[in-house]
mmCIF file of C-alpha atoms in Angstrom:
data_model
loop_
_atom_site.group_PDB
_atom_site.id
_atom_site.type_symbol
_atom_site.label_atom_id
_atom_site.label_comp_id
_atom_site.label_asym_id
_atom_site.label_seq_id
_atom_site.Cartn_x
_atom_site.Cartn_y
_atom_site.Cartn_z
ATOM 1 C CA UNK A 1 19.438 -74.437 64.945
ATOM 2 C CA UNK A 2 16.224 -73.823 62.955
ATOM 3 C CA UNK A 3 18.238 -72.657 59.908
ATOM 4 C CA UNK A 4 20.414 -75.759 59.958
ATOM 5 C CA UNK A 5 17.311 -77.972 59.979
ATOM 6 C CA UNK A 6 16.001 -76.161 56.870
ATOM 7 C CA UNK A 7 19.169 -77.114 54.976
ATOM 8 C CA UNK A 8 18.567 -80.852 55.317
ATOM 9 C CA UNK A 9 19.124 -82.917 52.148
ATOM 10 C CA UNK A 10 15.555 -84.243 52.374
ATOM 11 C CA UNK A 11 14.427 -80.786 51.198
ATOM 12 C CA UNK A 12 16.461 -80.710 47.950
ATOM 13 C CA UNK A 13 13.473 -81.367 45.683
ATOM 14 C CA UNK A 14 11.354 -78.973 47.744
ATOM 15 C CA UNK A 15 14.018 -76.248 47.455
ATOM 16 C CA UNK A 16 14.303 -76.772 43.680
ATOM 17 C CA UNK A 17 10.520 -76.498 43.236
ATOM 18 C CA UNK A 18 10.446 -73.392 45.410
ATOM 19 C CA UNK A 19 13.258 -71.740 43.423
ATOM 20 C CA UNK A 20 11.517 -72.645 40.171
ATOM 21 C CA UNK A 21 8.249 -71.186 41.492
ATOM 22 C CA UNK A 22 9.889 -67.926 42.553
ATOM 23 C CA UNK A 23 11.673 -67.575 39.187
ATOM 24 C CA UNK A 24 8.715 -68.537 37.006
ATOM 25 C CA UNK A 25 6.018 -66.663 38.939
ATOM 26 C CA UNK A 26 7.440 -63.374 40.180
ATOM 27 C CA UNK A 27 5.671 -61.461 42.919
ATOM 28 C CA UNK A 28 3.811 -58.554 41.353
ATOM 29 C CA UNK A 29 2.141 -56.270 43.831
ATOM 30 C CA UNK A 30 1.857 -52.517 43.616
ATOM 31 C CA UNK A 31 -0.042 -52.173 46.906
ATOM 32 C CA UNK A 32 2.360 -53.889 49.306
ATOM 33 C CA UNK A 33 -0.329 -55.375 51.554
ATOM 34 C CA UNK A 34 0.522 -58.188 53.948
ATOM 35 C CA UNK A 35 -2.384 -60.269 52.615
ATOM 36 C CA UNK A 36 -0.924 -60.078 49.098
ATOM 37 C CA UNK A 37 2.407 -61.432 50.362
ATOM 38 C CA UNK A 38 0.658 -64.190 52.307
ATOM 39 C CA UNK A 39 -1.328 -65.274 49.256
ATOM 40 C CA UNK A 40 1.727 -65.112 46.988
ATOM 41 C CA UNK A 41 3.705 -67.287 49.398
ATOM 42 C CA UNK A 42 0.680 -69.584 49.618
ATOM 43 C CA UNK A 43 0.660 -69.880 45.827
ATOM 44 C CA UNK A 44 4.332 -70.918 45.872
ATOM 45 C CA UNK A 45 3.599 -73.566 48.509
ATOM 46 C CA UNK A 46 0.602 -74.746 46.472
ATOM 47 C CA UNK A 47 2.883 -74.992 43.428
ATOM 48 C CA UNK A 48 5.413 -77.070 45.393
ATOM 49 C CA UNK A 49 2.591 -79.366 46.495
ATOM 50 C CA UNK A 50 1.323 -79.701 42.916
ATOM 51 C CA UNK A 51 4.808 -80.625 41.704
ATOM 52 C CA UNK A 52 5.361 -83.118 44.542
ATOM 53 C CA UNK A 53 1.860 -84.510 45.222
ATOM 54 C CA UNK A 54 3.026 -87.523 47.236
ATOM 55 C CA UNK A 55 4.822 -85.386 49.809
ATOM 56 C CA UNK A 56 3.103 -84.649 53.115
ATOM 57 C CA UNK A 57 2.100 -81.056 53.863
ATOM 58 C CA UNK A 58 4.530 -80.599 56.717
ATOM 59 C CA UNK A 59 7.409 -81.618 54.435
ATOM 60 C CA UNK A 60 6.806 -79.066 51.704
ATOM 61 C CA UNK A 61 6.277 -76.410 54.361
ATOM 62 C CA UNK A 62 9.634 -77.538 55.802
ATOM 63 C CA UNK A 63 7.928 -78.018 59.140
ATOM 64 C CA UNK A 64 8.015 -80.894 61.537
ATOM 65 C CA UNK A 65 4.734 -82.735 61.862
ATOM 66 C CA UNK A 66 4.305 -81.108 65.299
ATOM 67 C CA UNK A 67 4.784 -77.617 63.822
ATOM 68 C CA UNK A 68 2.226 -78.319 61.109
ATOM 69 C CA UNK A 69 -0.174 -79.700 63.707
ATOM 70 C CA UNK A 70 0.301 -76.502 65.732
ATOM 71 C CA UNK A 71 -0.684 -74.450 62.666
ATOM 72 C CA UNK A 72 -3.789 -76.572 62.092
ATOM 73 C CA UNK A 73 -4.847 -76.271 65.729
ATOM 74 C CA UNK A 74 -4.111 -72.523 65.795
ATOM 75 C CA UNK A 75 -5.413 -71.566 62.353
ATOM 76 C CA UNK A 76 -8.539 -69.810 63.615
ATOM 77 C CA UNK A 77 -6.576 -67.910 66.268
ATOM 78 C CA UNK A 78 -3.889 -66.821 63.808
ATOM 79 C CA UNK A 79 -6.492 -65.545 61.349
ATOM 80 C CA UNK A 80 -8.360 -63.768 64.141
ATOM 81 C CA UNK A 81 -5.105 -62.098 65.263
ATOM 82 C CA UNK A 82 -4.424 -60.796 61.739
ATOM 83 C CA UNK A 83 -7.948 -59.395 61.432
ATOM 84 C CA UNK A 84 -8.282 -57.938 64.927
ATOM 85 C CA UNK A 85 -4.924 -56.188 64.635
ATOM 86 C CA UNK A 86 -5.850 -54.845 61.180
ATOM 87 C CA UNK A 87 -2.764 -56.409 59.626
ATOM 88 C CA UNK A 88 -4.172 -57.823 56.380
ATOM 89 C CA UNK A 89 -3.871 -54.502 54.563
ATOM 90 C CA UNK A 90 -0.852 -53.301 56.493
ATOM 91 C CA UNK A 91 2.035 -52.216 54.268
ATOM 92 C CA UNK A 92 4.843 -52.165 56.839
ATOM 93 C CA UNK A 93 7.630 -54.292 55.395
ATOM 94 C CA UNK A 94 8.701 -55.403 58.891
ATOM 95 C CA UNK A 95 5.253 -56.951 59.413
ATOM 96 C CA UNK A 96 5.400 -58.739 56.087
ATOM 97 C CA UNK A 97 8.821 -60.202 56.872
ATOM 98 C CA UNK A 98 7.656 -61.165 60.351
ATOM 99 C CA UNK A 99 4.945 -63.434 58.933
ATOM 100 C CA UNK A 100 6.619 -64.805 55.785
ATOM 101 C CA UNK A 101 10.329 -65.258 56.459
ATOM 102 C CA UNK A 102 12.174 -68.124 58.076
ATOM 103 C CA UNK A 103 12.784 -67.924 61.791
ATOM 104 C CA UNK A 104 12.655 -70.081 64.876
ATOM 105 C CA UNK A 105 8.997 -69.012 65.330
ATOM 106 C CA UNK A 106 6.488 -66.365 64.239
ATOM 107 C CA UNK A 107 6.760 -63.889 67.100
ATOM 108 C CA UNK A 108 3.315 -62.345 66.601
ATOM 109 C CA UNK A 109 1.656 -65.681 67.261
ATOM 110 C CA UNK A 110 3.619 -67.661 69.832
ATOM 111 C CA UNK A 111 7.024 -69.122 70.538
ATOM 112 C CA UNK A 112 5.349 -72.477 69.865
ATOM 113 C CA UNK A 113 4.559 -71.436 66.298
ATOM 114 C CA UNK A 114 6.873 -72.253 63.404
ATOM 115 C CA UNK A 115 8.524 -69.564 61.306
ATOM 116 C CA UNK A 116 6.597 -68.460 58.207
ATOM 117 C CA UNK A 117 3.244 -69.214 59.858
ATOM 118 C CA UNK A 118 1.753 -66.426 57.740
ATOM 119 C CA UNK A 119 2.796 -68.315 54.617
ATOM 120 C CA UNK A 120 0.970 -71.351 56.000
ATOM 121 C CA UNK A 121 -2.174 -69.177 56.315
ATOM 122 C CA UNK A 122 -1.631 -67.996 52.736
ATOM 123 C CA UNK A 123 -1.428 -71.615 51.618
ATOM 124 C CA UNK A 124 -4.734 -72.375 53.351
ATOM 125 C CA UNK A 125 -6.351 -69.428 51.529
ATOM 126 C CA UNK A 126 -5.024 -70.665 48.176
ATOM 127 C CA UNK A 127 -6.175 -74.237 48.888
ATOM 128 C CA UNK A 128 -9.625 -72.913 49.748
ATOM 129 C CA UNK A 129 -9.639 -70.827 46.557
ATOM 130 C CA UNK A 130 -8.729 -73.820 44.406
ATOM 131 C CA UNK A 131 -11.264 -76.074 46.167
ATOM 132 C CA UNK A 132 -14.014 -73.497 45.633
ATOM 133 C CA UNK A 133 -13.047 -72.743 42.020
ATOM 134 C CA UNK A 134 -12.404 -76.131 40.463
ATOM 135 C CA UNK A 135 -12.348 -74.673 36.935
ATOM 136 C CA UNK A 136 -9.159 -72.689 37.742
ATOM 137 C CA UNK A 137 -6.014 -74.454 36.532
ATOM 138 C CA UNK A 138 -2.672 -74.400 38.298
ATOM 139 C CA UNK A 139 -1.255 -72.224 35.516
ATOM 140 C CA UNK A 140 -4.123 -69.738 35.809
ATOM 141 C CA UNK A 141 -3.642 -69.575 39.567
ATOM 142 C CA UNK A 142 0.079 -68.993 39.322
ATOM 143 C CA UNK A 143 -0.250 -66.141 36.814
ATOM 144 C CA UNK A 144 -3.179 -64.498 38.628
ATOM 145 C CA UNK A 145 -1.892 -61.510 40.612
ATOM 146 C CA UNK A 146 -5.329 -60.293 41.716
ATOM 147 C CA UNK A 147 -4.798 -61.215 45.361
ATOM 148 C CA UNK A 148 -8.020 -59.549 46.509
ATOM 149 C CA UNK A 149 -10.008 -61.686 44.058
ATOM 150 C CA UNK A 150 -8.253 -64.834 45.276
ATOM 151 C CA UNK A 151 -9.055 -63.912 48.878
ATOM 152 C CA UNK A 152 -12.691 -63.119 48.085
ATOM 153 C CA UNK A 153 -13.334 -66.197 45.972
ATOM 154 C CA UNK A 154 -11.488 -68.464 48.401
ATOM 155 C CA UNK A 155 -14.358 -68.086 50.879
ATOM 156 C CA UNK A 156 -11.652 -68.672 53.475
ATOM 157 C CA UNK A 157 -13.139 -69.016 56.926
ATOM 158 C CA UNK A 158 -11.089 -71.156 59.296
#
């Protein structure tokens, strides 16, 4: 059911922007850390938002408003879970997929959570980075593969 909802025609522009983002800004990461994948996915979501500025956040995340509201309400708890379980610098591919790929929910968080909740966290980190570094352009962000720098300079603290 969740997969069918993601194929709705209302997401055509979103899907095109996402495909363009993935093709134009390839993931380059030699370390394989979960945090790097989260930030990369967050950059793609930020790119989609920049290309479709009049679209609400839940739409370009392909979430319902309720799912996006759940993420907002649970942001601190999700971040705490990632830190307490020492997952940010984990390199297990199964963990990365668990937090960044589509699914009915993100099992590590809750059955109430949407799929890709880790990507939502990555998006919040990127938004914080861009808000705290107003001199950085979208192009500079998208070509910057120093994920640790982005995390550090984001001053992310939900």
